[in-house]
Structure formats: structure tokens, C-alpha cells
């Protein structure tokens, strides 16, 4: 009885004999041999002349391909009988590190030769011949180590990778022979694997004068044609000679890089095919080869650069800031890495394919970015899956394909707007009838911040003193709250209140009520344009405006009502000046302080009075300032006192003038004069230290500014008083980033986490808990 194995072997031998007979006939065909001879002239290597042996070997290979293509069914039955009886495998996965740890798990291999097609990575082949893998120098499994030619790691993940093609030819060692090698893998598309990544590295010899015939490398997926990757040798500009006995031309080498595919959700349940090709040049001499590994691994660290969005593919509430001023935008942030190729690289642009974004901010120093995603993108959709594409600029003029980020989910129903209201209180005379300068008022702000995103309130004076910006932060906190701001002196005039929340800023003009002390002839007086005139000595002026008709006097000098008049303050000294205003039977007093001296070098002082606190021994005033190492004293004093880190100075018992200056010799030449009228401590809105009112802002920590940038953040008490907190910082998914103890009023701490949304949690020394959400760009 004849065995089945013997019969199969005999048939295979017969097939090979038939192929050899076909090759012999092919070698005698003058027309076909003329074509092979012409192709073997190596136009890309003008000094090389193909030997008769090389021409014959290439003719035999062409003949074998030609015969197999004409007898493919017989060839497949003999060499791949299992393929003929197998049905499509719908259980194959793509997310198995490529399957290379189990060698060629679920892969099919093919070889051919080609003459053109490198520009689109679609080779012009006589046909693909299936092969059994591994196939030496063409399709092989590699183990960990270093490539002996280009000195990169052979394996990226695990212990094995795929090498497709080789630097050594399959006919003669030092030529590419026009070879093109191909592997494919089919798999069932699922919700989990429809988005997958492939890691690859390659070396492509880069000859000149090759039109559509360069060595090339490509990865394609038939269910995601838009994501096709195609690399011809002339795309990179990093040509370099790698020493080898074969004396190759300069190579373009790409270390391990990552590419993403996204199959539409409509294809879930269907069978997809991934195709990977590496090809020599179409003129038969130069080579290209590639390594493949790491399907479905993270794209961080790709040699072509990478981009990552903060957020989740499955949870739309993670990593996205949905609050905005009008509820029509959400803020999405992310990180990126630059290519590690030759030359200098910068970000050219970031887009979200298929959608409109606005207010893109790229932080080159920290490799982060943020953009707003308008609600109008949704149309009739409730949720969208979005990703970002980043394009890089090269100093060497390389035009690399855009790199694609991970995909995140964003939902329309989560878009929300902040809300606020501002009300201006009435005038308080502070118990005096003839002094205008101590009349004050409050501003009440209601903020809706239910998600504890965090907010900051700033004040921008519209008529600041000469040389000053007039802007400072009043307070910051998180959560929905009512905040009573002040007291503010009416004499300071109009100002803008600036309410800042993540992804949102509101600005509203605040104008004080009229003065209410005593008689009303000067209820609408305006003091403005306090100006320094350089000396020496420095002098100063201010403008005064009194509404109405008729005349009035200021320190005995008659002025007309309804007109603005400039008043000289004389030499800038360490004293605020009193001015008496008289109109008929109405007599009032104002106090005007001079500006900072303007001819003193580096005298840049910005100091503003803030919260007033009444104590059993008087009152204290909190100073808002960015200046450090400040001291203060009352005019005539012989010694000064350092301004503490809390900013609270005092206590004082009556109306006072204070000189604030950079600590140093007295009397200073650089100083700022401040006037503090004695507060009415019976006013229920004045802060008191002997019993906190209901409705006051709770002791808590904030991060300023918010959003923040850089590798550190500033923690600050809302109350402006020294306190002790245990704190921890968490990602929005709950992961602990870091923790520590806060002592004082303000503290800068290192924080080098990537851009995103974070939660600051804290517990005060009294056991009060809280949290504060902030954004790092």
C-alpha cells in the first residue's frame, strides 16, 4: 500500500520538475531574456555590469513566479493544503503583541519582484507567490539583540519581532534584486481592537534618480484605508553611511516608531486584513527592510514623535473640562513628544480630523497643548469619538506623515456654563461727616461652580496710579459660593472685576456709589490721573472734577464746577496730603496720596490695601503685592517693621498713613504711601478675629494661577491667614500623584506631572476637609 505522504511528496517533486522545465524554456525565449537583461543593467549602479550568472538567476526567478501564477490552484493544493480546507477564522486577535512570540501566529507570507510603485507603496508585481515561513533573508522571526548594520534594537516588546526583507539579496548577497516581501494577517474586528497600533523600524537604502522605484515600506488595513502608512526612501532626509563589506549607499534609518489604525465601528464583526510590505528598489540593486512588533501597545516614545490626549475612550467624564463661560465649548488638553530624527523639530499644527477646534494653545517648553472643542461639532450626535493629529516642522525640510493620538469620547450633554452675579452695595460714611476719603462700599459676588473647578477674583483699577498696573488678586476658592468683597474706598473710582475659572473669564465694570458723608455738594467728586513728574526732585499732580455749575474752592483756590482741574501736589514726600473742599455751606475733606517716585531706579512697587480685620487692640490691613522683602513704618517713626508673609500689617488704632518700602536704610528713596482710615468695627461685613460670621469663605487651599503652567504650582490659603493643611494631589481618575504638608499662607511646590485636570484634596488642622480642581497646561 502506497502512503499518502509518499504520494504528496511525489506530486510536489513533479511540480518542481515542471517548474524547472518551464525555466529552461524561459531561458531560451529571446524576448523574455532581453527584458531580464535590460533590467539587469543596473541603471542605478552605472559602474556595475551584471554577470551572465546574475542574469540567469533573475530569469529563473521570474520564470518561477510566472509559472506559479498560472498554476496557483495546483501550487496551493500542494504546498498549502490546510488553506484550501480552512474557513475564515473569526477568533483571531490583532492585540497579541503581533503574535510573534508564537512565531508566525495566523500570518501568511508572499514574495515577488517589482519594477515600480514605490510612490504609493503599491508595487507593480507579476503576481504574489505564497511561501512557507520563515524564508531566509525575506520573512523571519527575530529574537532580542542589536541590528548589526544600523545598530538599533531588533525587538521592541517581548522577546521576538518580525523582520521582513533583508539587506542581503536573495540572488546575490550585496544587491536587493528587486525583491518585495509581504505578510498579511486577518482578524475579527471587535469594539476593543478596532483601534490598534503597530510599531515598526526600517532601513531603506536611498539611491538617487529613481522615479517611483525607491525602496519602500508600508502597512495597510483594508478596513481603514485612510490610515495607510507609506514610506519611500526619499521621504527621510537623514542619509548616513553605515559601514559594511557590501559598500551600500547612504541609508535612511527610522528607529522604532508607532502607527495607529482606526476601523469604523460599523465594521465590528467583520474580518479585516493587515498587510505589511518591505521592498528593495525597482531597479533591482538597492535594499529595504523592516522590523515589526508591538500591536496595540501605547505610542509613547515614537521616533516620529507622538501625541496623546488627556481623556478616556470609554468614559467621557474623564480628562475633559466641560465648563465654559457660555456652555458652548469644552477644553481638551494633551501632551506630545518631538521626533528624534536628525535636524531640529517644532510643532507645525494640531488638528482634530473632521471637526473644528478653536483657541489652540501649544506650550513648547512643557510639550503640552489645549484647545476648545465647540458644541456645534456634534450636530445630531450625542457623543463623538475624537483624536488629534500633530504635524511637525523640520529644519531639514522633511515632510513626515501626521502622527495620530489616542481616541477619547466627548459628549454634548456634559457641556455646562458657569454663572455669576455681581451687586454693588451702597455708600458707608464710616461714621464721619466731613471726610470723603473714608467713604466705602462692598461688592457681593455669587458664583456657581458646583463641580469645584476653582475660581479666582481679580481687581483691575481703571485709573491706577502712575507707573502701576492696578491689577491684583482679591481672593480665590472653589465651589459655588457667595463672597462679599471689600471694603473698597469710593475715592479709588471705577474698576473691573475679573472672575476667572478654568476655560473661562468674566469681566464686569464696577463703579462705586456717590460719596455719602455729610453734605452732598461733593457727592460726585472724582480724583484721577495721579501722575509723577520726574525731577529731581520728583513732583506730582492729580486731577479733580466736581459736577454741577458754579464754583468751589480747594484749599482756598477757586475752581469752576463741571470742569477737570489739575492740582499740584508739590514734591513727592512721605506724606499724603489733606485738601479742603468748600461749596457754599458744604465743607468736606479729601486725602490724596502721592505716586511712587518715578526717577528712582528700579523703584517698581505695586501695593494695594485689602481685607481689614478688627482686633481687640485695633485693626490690621492685608496688603496685596507681588513685591517681596518689604518693610513699613508710619511717618516720623525711627524704626520700620517687616511686612510678614501673611501680608497683614498693624494693628493700628486710628486713621494712619503708612510708608511701605524695600527693606533697607531709612528714610527710603523708593516708597509707596498708603492711607488707611479707621474702619467702623461695628460694620457686620468687617472681618473680626473674635468670632467668624456665618457665610464667610471657609478655610481652604487653592492653586494660583488656575490654569497653571510649568513644573511647580503655588498653594495658597483662601483666608490669607497662616494655616496648616495636609494635602494630596490626584488625577481625575483618582490616582494619587503626590502628597505633603502645607504650612503658612503661600507655598510653591514641585509638580512635574503632564498637562491635564487634577484634584487638590486637603484637611486643615481643625479637621475641615475640602478639595479644589485645577488645570495644568
XYZ file of C-alpha atoms in Angstrom:
777
model
C 0.000 0.000 0.000
C 1.399 3.424 -1.025
C 1.426 6.043 1.814
C -0.328 9.401 1.441
C 2.896 11.163 2.436
C 4.791 9.474 -0.397
C 2.122 10.465 -2.908
C 2.192 14.068 -1.720
C 5.971 14.174 -1.924
C 5.951 12.726 -5.418
C 3.426 15.294 -6.600
C 5.495 18.103 -5.161
C 8.610 16.751 -6.853
C 6.715 16.503 -10.132
C 5.557 20.115 -9.744
C 9.125 21.290 -9.102
C 10.347 19.361 -12.163
C 7.675 21.067 -14.246
C 8.833 24.428 -12.915
C 12.411 23.612 -13.890
C 11.292 22.627 -17.383
C 9.405 25.938 -17.645
C 12.521 27.808 -16.521
C 14.621 26.070 -19.198
C 12.108 27.116 -21.857
C 12.066 30.667 -20.446
C 15.858 30.914 -20.760
C 15.558 30.091 -24.474
C 12.912 32.802 -25.060
C 14.919 35.664 -26.589
C 12.243 38.293 -25.968
C 11.855 37.450 -22.279
C 15.598 37.231 -21.786
C 16.020 40.632 -23.430
C 13.701 42.123 -20.815
C 15.611 40.458 -17.971
C 18.941 41.556 -19.417
C 17.732 45.143 -19.747
C 16.549 45.154 -16.131
C 19.891 43.747 -15.032
C 21.894 46.644 -16.428
C 21.622 48.330 -13.012
C 20.999 51.849 -14.254
C 21.251 52.946 -10.617
C 24.771 51.489 -10.396
C 26.346 52.635 -13.649
C 29.713 51.060 -12.887
C 28.279 47.612 -12.233
C 27.763 45.148 -15.095
C 25.527 42.168 -14.379
C 27.256 38.843 -14.892
C 25.666 36.091 -17.032
C 25.136 34.125 -13.824
C 23.160 37.011 -12.256
C 21.018 37.389 -15.375
C 20.273 33.658 -15.456
C 19.351 33.604 -11.736
C 16.944 36.507 -12.169
C 15.414 34.920 -15.254
C 14.812 31.671 -13.345
C 13.149 33.562 -10.507
C 10.899 35.457 -12.927
C 10.017 32.186 -14.663
C 9.110 30.515 -11.362
C 6.820 33.426 -10.375
C 5.199 33.362 -13.794
C 4.542 29.602 -13.741
C 3.129 29.629 -10.195
C 0.762 32.482 -11.032
C -0.578 30.460 -13.956
C -0.949 27.327 -11.802
C -1.855 28.889 -8.442
C -4.592 26.426 -7.528
C -2.286 23.416 -8.032
C 0.519 25.204 -6.155
C -1.727 25.974 -3.172
C -3.082 22.428 -3.039
C 0.441 21.028 -2.948
C 2.189 23.474 -0.627
C -0.668 24.865 1.499
C -3.358 22.181 1.637
C -4.591 23.456 5.019
C -5.515 26.818 3.435
C -7.830 25.141 0.959
C -9.977 23.443 3.573
C -9.970 26.078 6.310
C -12.834 28.507 6.749
C -12.196 32.112 7.751
C -11.023 32.264 11.345
C -13.171 34.790 13.191
C -11.482 34.296 16.559
C -8.038 35.639 15.600
C -6.991 38.759 17.527
C -4.639 41.523 16.478
C -3.769 42.632 20.020
C -1.349 39.801 20.846
C 1.955 41.703 20.542
C 1.770 40.868 16.859
C 1.636 37.125 17.570
C 5.399 36.968 17.040
C 6.013 35.494 20.471
C 4.411 32.375 18.930
C 6.370 32.920 15.701
C 4.098 33.407 12.668
C 0.795 33.050 14.521
C -2.019 33.495 11.963
C 0.231 35.125 9.335
C 0.585 34.344 5.632
C 3.693 35.262 3.648
C 4.209 36.174 -0.004
C 7.158 37.179 -2.161
C 7.582 38.718 -5.583
C 9.667 41.165 -7.596
C 8.592 44.569 -8.813
C 9.652 47.329 -11.195
C 7.763 50.424 -9.929
C 5.181 51.611 -7.422
C 7.190 52.958 -4.507
C 5.491 56.378 -4.525
C 2.188 54.859 -3.390
C 3.612 51.654 -1.896
C 1.606 49.665 -4.455
C 4.238 47.583 -6.243
C 3.838 46.577 -9.875
C 4.372 42.810 -9.468
C 3.901 39.872 -11.830
C 1.960 38.218 -9.007
C 2.370 37.235 -5.351
C 3.780 33.811 -4.595
C 2.729 32.335 -1.224
C 5.657 30.981 0.758
C 6.199 28.900 3.839
C 7.701 30.981 6.652
C 10.370 31.512 7.809
C 12.045 32.252 4.494
C 15.734 33.096 4.813
C 16.639 36.747 4.121
C 12.995 37.540 3.361
C 10.479 36.817 6.172
C 11.924 35.774 9.533
C 11.245 35.846 13.286
C 13.979 37.668 15.198
C 15.000 37.448 18.847
C 16.328 40.190 21.098
C 19.570 41.850 20.095
C 21.017 44.707 18.052
C 20.867 45.002 14.275
C 24.478 44.535 13.117
C 24.202 47.171 10.378
C 22.095 50.030 11.745
C 22.635 49.446 15.494
C 19.017 49.582 16.676
C 17.251 47.102 18.927
C 15.727 44.255 16.942
C 12.828 43.688 19.381
C 10.596 46.429 20.853
C 8.229 44.409 23.072
C 8.591 40.929 24.492
C 11.275 38.609 23.111
C 10.534 38.363 19.394
C 9.755 40.508 16.386
C 9.246 40.103 12.640
C 11.897 41.080 10.111
C 10.600 41.441 6.596
C 13.171 41.576 3.773
C 16.913 41.952 4.469
C 19.940 43.974 3.497
C 21.296 40.882 1.706
C 19.650 39.934 -1.566
C 18.048 36.580 -2.249
C 20.017 36.060 -5.509
C 23.369 37.748 -4.910
C 24.315 38.949 -1.448
C 25.034 42.647 -1.944
C 22.072 43.612 -4.154
C 18.379 43.973 -3.389
C 17.367 42.070 -6.550
C 14.053 43.958 -6.887
C 12.574 41.780 -4.161
C 9.318 42.701 -2.444
C 8.051 40.720 0.547
C 4.585 40.765 2.064
C 2.851 39.354 5.139
C -0.859 39.538 5.938
C -2.980 38.712 8.945
C -6.765 38.540 9.074
C -8.713 39.055 12.286
C -12.210 39.716 13.545
C -12.958 43.370 14.276
C -14.224 43.982 17.811
C -15.030 47.069 19.885
C -11.760 46.527 21.738
C -9.400 46.070 18.775
C -10.915 48.299 16.091
C -8.369 50.894 17.194
C -4.926 49.368 17.169
C -1.304 50.410 16.861
C 1.709 48.879 15.090
C 5.339 49.524 15.993
C 7.938 49.380 13.229
C 11.533 50.309 12.373
C 13.231 50.229 8.991
C 16.360 50.831 6.934
C 15.960 51.996 3.343
C 18.899 52.475 1.002
C 18.418 55.834 -0.692
C 19.680 55.926 -4.299
C 19.206 58.992 -6.499
C 17.485 59.100 -9.873
C 14.793 56.554 -9.004
C 11.394 57.666 -10.211
C 8.740 55.583 -8.418
C 11.390 52.894 -7.844
C 12.774 53.683 -4.375
C 12.987 51.020 -1.680
C 9.820 51.371 0.385
C 7.898 50.131 3.416
C 4.143 50.120 4.042
C 1.433 48.976 6.447
C -2.191 48.860 5.324
C -5.532 47.697 6.723
C -8.336 47.126 4.268
C -10.970 48.296 6.788
C -9.125 51.567 7.494
C -7.764 52.707 4.111
C -7.383 56.322 5.247
C -4.777 55.261 7.810
C -2.404 53.622 5.309
C 1.294 54.157 6.089
C 3.672 54.535 3.130
C 7.381 55.329 3.437
C 9.535 55.593 0.319
C 13.268 56.009 0.874
C 13.363 59.638 -0.276
C 10.883 60.842 2.402
C 13.518 60.962 5.132
C 16.498 63.318 4.884
C 18.761 61.552 7.355
C 21.059 59.822 4.849
C 24.029 58.202 6.537
C 26.683 55.688 5.507
C 26.655 52.510 7.610
C 29.929 50.569 7.126
C 29.510 47.122 5.536
C 31.606 44.961 3.167
C 28.919 45.459 0.533
C 29.614 49.243 0.455
C 25.982 50.259 0.461
C 24.851 53.768 -0.406
C 23.631 56.101 2.354
C 20.715 54.712 4.337
C 17.635 56.351 5.811
C 17.091 54.629 9.137
C 13.982 55.043 11.271
C 14.181 53.732 14.816
C 11.105 52.224 16.436
C 8.012 54.263 15.575
C 4.301 53.831 16.136
C 1.386 53.992 13.717
C -2.342 53.987 14.534
C -5.267 52.447 12.684
C -8.923 53.165 13.412
C -11.538 50.878 11.875
C -15.073 52.361 11.859
C -17.442 50.936 14.443
C -19.738 49.879 11.592
C -17.148 47.206 10.728
C -17.367 45.449 14.115
C -17.939 41.748 13.481
C -16.338 41.775 10.034
C -12.959 40.327 9.023
C -10.111 42.801 8.490
C -6.732 42.227 6.850
C -3.467 43.889 7.830
C -0.825 43.926 5.093
C 2.874 44.744 5.661
C 5.313 45.152 2.755
C 9.039 45.841 2.597
C 10.633 46.249 -0.820
C 14.003 46.696 -2.473
C 14.336 49.214 -5.280
C 12.568 48.610 -8.572
C 15.875 48.696 -10.460
C 16.973 45.528 -8.642
C 20.045 46.758 -6.776
C 19.273 48.632 -3.517
C 17.551 47.212 -0.471
C 14.911 47.988 2.140
C 13.967 46.004 5.222
C 11.867 46.495 8.341
C 11.147 45.167 11.811
C 7.568 44.825 13.095
C 6.427 44.428 16.708
C 4.053 45.658 19.415
C 0.500 45.598 18.039
C -1.888 47.555 20.310
C 0.866 48.995 22.507
C 0.984 52.638 23.638
C 2.529 55.078 21.148
C 4.619 56.940 23.732
C 8.230 57.469 22.640
C 7.841 57.008 18.907
C 10.847 58.183 16.870
C 8.462 60.123 14.612
C 7.043 61.958 17.618
C 3.756 61.271 19.332
C 0.624 62.975 20.604
C -1.625 61.937 23.491
C -4.994 63.376 24.519
C -5.984 63.520 28.162
C -9.210 61.590 28.460
C -10.787 58.192 28.021
C -12.087 56.230 25.086
C -14.875 54.810 27.223
C -15.626 57.429 29.925
C -16.418 60.922 28.564
C -16.234 62.481 32.034
C -12.515 61.807 32.411
C -9.890 64.395 31.477
C -12.142 66.938 29.713
C -13.129 70.328 31.134
C -16.741 70.820 30.053
C -17.388 74.136 31.808
C -17.057 77.374 29.848
C -18.414 80.897 30.022
C -21.310 80.190 27.682
C -21.557 76.396 27.862
C -20.668 76.112 24.177
C -17.076 74.836 24.410
C -15.169 72.127 26.246
C -11.440 72.255 26.843
C -9.337 69.254 25.820
C -5.651 69.064 26.674
C -2.828 66.702 25.803
C 0.902 66.100 25.568
C 3.303 65.431 22.726
C 6.870 64.340 22.039
C 9.040 65.640 19.211
C 10.613 63.380 16.571
C 14.084 62.097 17.415
C 15.238 62.155 13.786
C 18.089 64.327 12.517
C 17.545 68.085 12.483
C 15.519 70.369 14.729
C 11.777 69.835 15.129
C 8.880 72.061 16.112
C 5.109 71.655 16.115
C 3.566 72.917 12.887
C -0.079 72.331 13.791
C -2.520 70.215 15.763
C -5.946 69.386 14.353
C -8.880 67.160 15.226
C -9.712 65.412 11.938
C -13.273 66.025 10.810
C -14.031 68.682 13.411
C -13.436 72.353 14.196
C -11.357 73.409 17.181
C -10.518 76.881 18.456
C -8.107 78.699 20.771
C -5.321 76.166 20.346
C -2.515 76.853 22.838
C 0.788 74.970 22.475
C 3.288 75.059 25.336
C 6.617 74.255 23.688
C 8.529 74.232 26.979
C 6.373 71.587 28.649
C 5.287 69.759 25.451
C 1.602 70.246 26.242
C -1.354 71.774 24.424
C -5.017 72.635 24.956
C -7.851 73.514 22.615
C -11.556 74.246 22.791
C -13.988 71.833 21.152
C -17.197 73.717 20.191
C -20.562 72.144 20.908
C -21.570 72.884 17.314
C -19.403 69.935 16.205
C -21.967 67.429 17.468
C -24.822 68.144 15.097
C -27.410 65.468 15.901
C -24.885 63.221 17.641
C -24.972 62.849 21.406
C -21.334 61.760 21.734
C -18.288 61.751 19.484
C -15.042 59.808 19.351
C -12.238 62.226 18.563
C -8.481 62.114 18.190
C -5.807 64.654 17.371
C -3.258 64.765 14.584
C 0.033 66.573 15.060
C 2.291 67.735 12.241
C 5.925 68.623 12.835
C 8.218 71.076 11.054
C 11.787 70.009 10.306
C 14.776 72.283 9.902
C 15.865 69.920 7.086
C 12.586 70.183 5.193
C 11.264 66.684 5.841
C 7.564 66.184 5.215
C 6.584 63.435 7.631
C 3.088 61.990 7.847
C 0.990 63.439 10.705
C 1.030 61.459 13.939
C -2.345 60.462 15.395
C -3.289 60.438 19.056
C -5.346 58.034 21.087
C -9.124 58.360 20.764
C -11.298 59.828 23.505
C -15.047 60.161 23.910
C -16.711 63.559 24.343
C -20.453 64.066 24.952
C -22.742 67.014 24.283
C -24.899 66.604 27.386
C -21.897 67.255 29.653
C -21.337 70.815 28.356
C -22.088 73.321 31.119
C -21.740 77.036 31.725
C -20.624 78.798 34.845
C -22.824 81.566 36.185
C -22.277 84.539 38.428
C -23.897 87.747 39.586
C -22.426 90.954 40.947
C -24.184 93.559 43.081
C -22.697 96.862 44.248
C -23.531 97.982 47.755
C -24.417 101.460 48.906
C -22.095 104.042 50.420
C -20.992 103.736 54.040
C -19.795 107.001 55.625
C -17.677 105.255 58.254
C -19.207 107.445 60.953
C -17.599 110.702 59.758
C -19.465 113.660 58.313
C -16.731 115.833 56.820
C -14.259 113.252 55.401
C -14.904 111.881 51.912
C -11.799 109.680 51.700
C -13.071 107.110 54.206
C -16.426 106.504 52.474
C -16.562 102.885 51.343
C -18.771 100.188 49.844
C -18.915 96.431 49.264
C -19.404 94.253 46.208
C -21.253 90.931 46.572
C -20.434 88.158 44.102
C -22.397 84.927 43.672
C -20.505 82.212 41.777
C -21.948 78.912 40.553
C -19.176 76.308 40.467
C -20.857 73.035 41.511
C -18.037 70.802 40.281
C -15.378 72.513 42.412
C -13.410 73.601 39.340
C -11.931 76.571 41.162
C -12.149 80.299 40.601
C -10.164 83.500 41.126
C -11.400 87.071 41.526
C -9.127 89.934 40.460
C -9.474 93.679 40.582
C -8.277 95.925 37.749
C -8.322 99.639 38.600
C -9.302 101.702 35.572
C -7.320 104.732 36.732
C -4.303 103.298 38.580
C -1.554 105.481 39.941
C 1.192 106.470 37.544
C 3.549 103.544 36.836
C 1.260 100.909 38.343
C -0.825 98.254 36.588
C -3.714 98.477 39.029
C -4.397 94.751 38.910
C -4.255 92.304 41.815
C -5.951 89.131 43.022
C -8.581 89.648 45.708
C -9.409 86.047 46.503
C -9.687 82.550 45.065
C -11.564 79.413 46.020
C -13.674 76.615 44.547
C -17.297 75.545 44.591
C -20.465 77.600 44.484
C -20.293 80.459 46.971
C -21.327 83.984 47.868
C -18.388 86.294 48.525
C -18.583 89.784 49.991
C -15.651 91.829 48.684
C -14.349 94.990 50.272
C -14.432 97.416 51.829
C -13.413 99.481 48.790
C -12.810 103.222 49.058
C -15.142 105.218 46.809
C -12.300 107.627 46.071
C -10.470 104.904 44.073
C -13.027 105.220 41.264
C -14.242 102.613 38.788
C -12.608 99.221 38.301
C -13.117 95.939 36.506
C -13.892 92.771 38.405
C -12.315 89.775 36.640
C -13.708 86.352 37.541
C -11.578 83.539 36.173
C -12.489 79.867 36.056
C -10.855 77.114 34.002
C -11.521 77.839 30.333
C -13.480 80.974 31.199
C -13.037 84.620 32.163
C -15.815 87.115 33.016
C -15.160 90.867 33.214
C -17.617 93.438 34.522
C -17.190 97.145 35.232
C -17.737 98.229 38.835
C -18.390 101.902 39.539
C -18.780 102.985 43.155
C -21.781 104.831 44.575
C -21.523 108.552 45.279
C -19.932 109.815 48.499
C -22.389 109.963 51.365
C -20.537 111.880 54.102
C -22.329 114.971 55.431
C -23.489 117.471 52.791
C -23.928 116.368 49.210
C -22.282 119.188 47.205
C -19.265 116.935 46.599
C -21.066 113.584 46.369
C -19.796 113.024 42.816
C -16.250 114.346 43.111
C -13.669 112.412 41.118
C -9.933 112.195 41.803
C -7.938 110.846 38.832
C -4.683 110.871 36.870
C -2.280 110.855 39.817
C 0.983 111.476 37.954
C 4.682 111.658 38.815
C 6.791 114.365 37.125
C 10.474 113.321 37.034
C 12.925 115.537 38.853
C 14.983 115.768 40.748
C 13.138 116.367 42.813
C 10.142 114.297 41.661
C 6.874 116.208 41.918
C 3.298 115.112 41.348
C -0.138 116.228 40.266
C -3.675 114.915 40.241
C -6.909 115.896 38.520
C -10.138 116.796 40.299
C -13.646 117.017 38.871
C -16.708 118.369 40.705
C -20.017 118.107 38.892
C -22.615 120.852 38.760
C -22.477 124.572 37.965
C -20.897 127.446 39.772
C -17.643 127.456 41.718
C -15.963 125.800 44.676
C -12.627 126.182 46.398
C -9.899 123.647 47.029
C -7.566 124.753 49.813
C -8.852 128.260 49.222
C -8.265 128.331 45.443
C -11.427 128.901 43.398
C -12.310 126.374 40.683
C -15.305 126.014 38.373
C -17.641 123.082 38.633
C -18.208 120.882 35.591
C -14.532 121.103 34.521
C -11.491 118.981 35.310
C -8.640 120.809 37.050
C -5.040 119.709 37.623
C -3.779 120.191 41.145
C -0.094 120.270 42.075
C 0.944 118.101 44.990
C 4.466 119.540 45.082
C 7.483 117.376 45.837
C 6.753 113.706 46.409
C 7.291 113.195 50.103
C 6.441 110.668 52.735
C 3.038 112.114 53.392
C -0.429 112.041 51.912
C -1.998 115.500 51.578
C -5.249 116.875 53.004
C -7.417 119.076 50.778
C -10.416 121.091 51.931
C -13.322 121.463 49.507
C -15.851 124.253 50.099
C -19.042 124.952 48.192
C -21.488 127.288 49.885
C -22.251 125.878 53.325
C -20.765 122.469 52.441
C -17.206 121.779 53.605
C -15.555 118.403 53.029
C -12.045 116.978 53.252
C -10.233 114.562 50.955
C -6.888 112.816 51.427
C -4.747 112.183 48.326
C -1.534 110.142 48.415
C 1.390 110.746 46.028
C 2.554 108.170 43.477
C 5.757 106.164 43.729
C 8.823 108.313 42.849
C 9.433 107.917 39.119
C 13.103 108.883 38.792
C 14.380 106.400 41.373
C 15.985 103.477 39.549
C 14.209 100.102 39.802
C 11.517 101.520 42.069
C 8.728 99.209 40.906
C 6.245 98.969 43.765
C 2.655 97.798 43.411
C 0.924 97.563 46.782
C -2.820 97.654 47.377
C -4.822 97.547 50.585
C -7.098 94.565 51.021
C -9.052 92.860 53.759
C -9.432 94.731 57.041
C -9.622 92.768 60.288
C -10.716 94.299 63.545
C -8.967 93.014 66.650
C -9.355 93.774 70.355
C -6.334 96.096 70.062
C -7.290 97.905 66.825
C -7.323 96.759 63.213
C -4.980 95.181 60.659
C -4.822 95.649 56.907
C -3.831 92.933 54.444
C -1.573 94.119 51.615
C -1.885 92.738 48.084
C 1.533 92.810 46.455
C 3.911 90.820 44.288
C 6.899 92.609 45.799
C 8.993 90.786 48.393
C 11.165 91.804 51.331
C 9.072 94.846 52.185
C 9.102 96.913 55.364
C 6.748 99.637 56.654
C 6.537 102.441 59.178
C 4.365 105.431 59.994
C 5.864 108.812 59.015
C 8.080 110.135 61.763
C 8.910 106.697 63.150
C 12.558 105.847 63.759
C 12.330 102.112 63.015
C 10.494 100.009 60.460
C 8.719 96.646 60.659
C 8.997 93.856 58.054
C 5.770 93.042 56.211
C 5.009 89.416 57.242
C 4.386 86.686 54.703
C 0.672 86.867 55.518
C 0.663 90.479 54.255
C -1.168 91.705 57.392
C 0.255 94.906 58.885
C -0.763 96.686 62.089
C -2.524 96.787 64.418
C -3.494 100.437 64.040
C -5.897 102.403 66.230
C -6.920 105.418 64.115
C -6.581 106.967 60.667
C -2.991 106.287 59.603
C -0.560 106.943 56.808
C 1.987 104.202 56.152
C 5.256 104.206 54.226
C 5.960 100.828 52.541
C 9.402 100.310 51.012
C 12.025 97.669 50.111
C 13.694 96.866 53.414
C 16.893 98.870 53.795
C 18.225 102.168 55.125
C 15.768 104.783 56.300
C 14.485 107.115 55.073
C 13.994 105.274 51.757
C 14.102 106.919 48.346
C 11.786 104.235 46.863
C 8.479 104.000 48.706
C 4.717 103.803 48.390
C 2.395 105.918 50.541
C -0.807 104.274 51.778
C -3.706 105.838 53.685
C -5.904 103.720 55.961
C -8.959 105.353 57.528
C -10.041 103.803 60.798
C -12.738 101.233 59.985
C -16.151 101.017 61.567
C -15.741 97.766 63.506
C -19.489 97.687 64.150
C -19.976 97.029 60.437
C -21.016 93.344 60.243
C -19.065 92.910 56.991
C -15.731 93.831 58.566
C -13.649 90.736 59.364
C -13.239 90.117 63.084
C -10.889 87.730 64.822
C -13.111 87.104 67.844
C -15.896 85.100 66.188
C -16.297 84.310 62.478
C -19.594 85.244 60.810
C -21.877 82.782 59.084
C -21.412 82.814 55.323
C -17.712 83.628 55.384
C -15.372 81.822 52.988
C -14.176 78.578 54.612
C -10.522 77.945 55.376
C -9.187 76.123 52.348
C -6.365 75.873 49.874
C -6.282 76.976 46.260
C -3.843 76.729 43.360
C -2.851 80.028 41.748
C -2.972 80.778 38.958
C -5.513 78.336 37.583
C -4.850 77.087 34.882
C -1.169 76.782 35.766
C 1.942 76.001 33.727
C 5.489 74.920 34.446
C 6.938 72.289 36.743
C 5.677 73.768 40.015
C 2.416 75.053 41.455
C 1.606 77.632 44.125
C -0.670 76.611 47.013
C -2.332 79.491 48.830
C -4.813 79.899 51.688
C -8.107 81.487 50.715
C -8.310 83.379 54.014
C -4.890 84.942 53.557
C -4.005 83.802 57.067
C -1.341 81.334 58.096
C -2.653 77.818 58.393
C -1.598 74.155 58.329
C -3.012 71.587 55.893
C -2.277 68.009 54.945
C -2.815 67.840 51.203
C -2.718 65.362 48.344
C -2.990 65.767 44.575
C -4.893 63.225 42.484
C -5.661 62.679 38.820
C -9.306 62.930 37.807
C -9.403 59.119 37.760
C -8.415 59.077 41.450
C -4.737 58.133 41.151
C -2.556 59.677 43.871
C 0.142 61.863 42.297
C 1.832 63.295 45.396
C 1.116 64.468 48.948
C 2.613 66.685 51.614
C 2.025 69.232 54.386
C 1.333 72.926 53.802
C 2.395 75.472 56.450
C 1.898 79.208 56.074
C -0.027 81.387 53.628
C 1.592 80.577 50.312
C 3.928 77.806 49.228
C 5.450 76.774 45.887
C 5.789 73.007 45.470
C 7.297 70.935 42.625
C 4.675 69.428 40.317
C 6.042 67.990 37.068
C 3.031 65.887 36.077
C 1.834 66.073 32.477
C -0.859 68.511 31.390
C -4.405 67.696 32.485
C -7.053 68.166 35.159
C -6.116 67.434 38.780
C -7.817 67.453 42.203
C -6.172 69.046 45.257
C -7.584 67.460 48.438
C -6.794 68.944 51.871
C -7.549 68.660 55.566
C -6.989 71.667 57.861
C -5.520 71.454 61.352
C -9.096 71.788 62.632
C -10.189 68.736 60.646
C -12.062 70.632 57.944
C -11.866 68.830 54.600
C -12.073 70.247 51.113
C -10.965 69.826 47.535
C -10.074 72.072 44.623
C -9.911 71.242 40.921
C -7.171 72.823 38.798
C -5.818 72.525 35.271
C -2.185 72.198 34.253
C -1.421 73.244 30.698
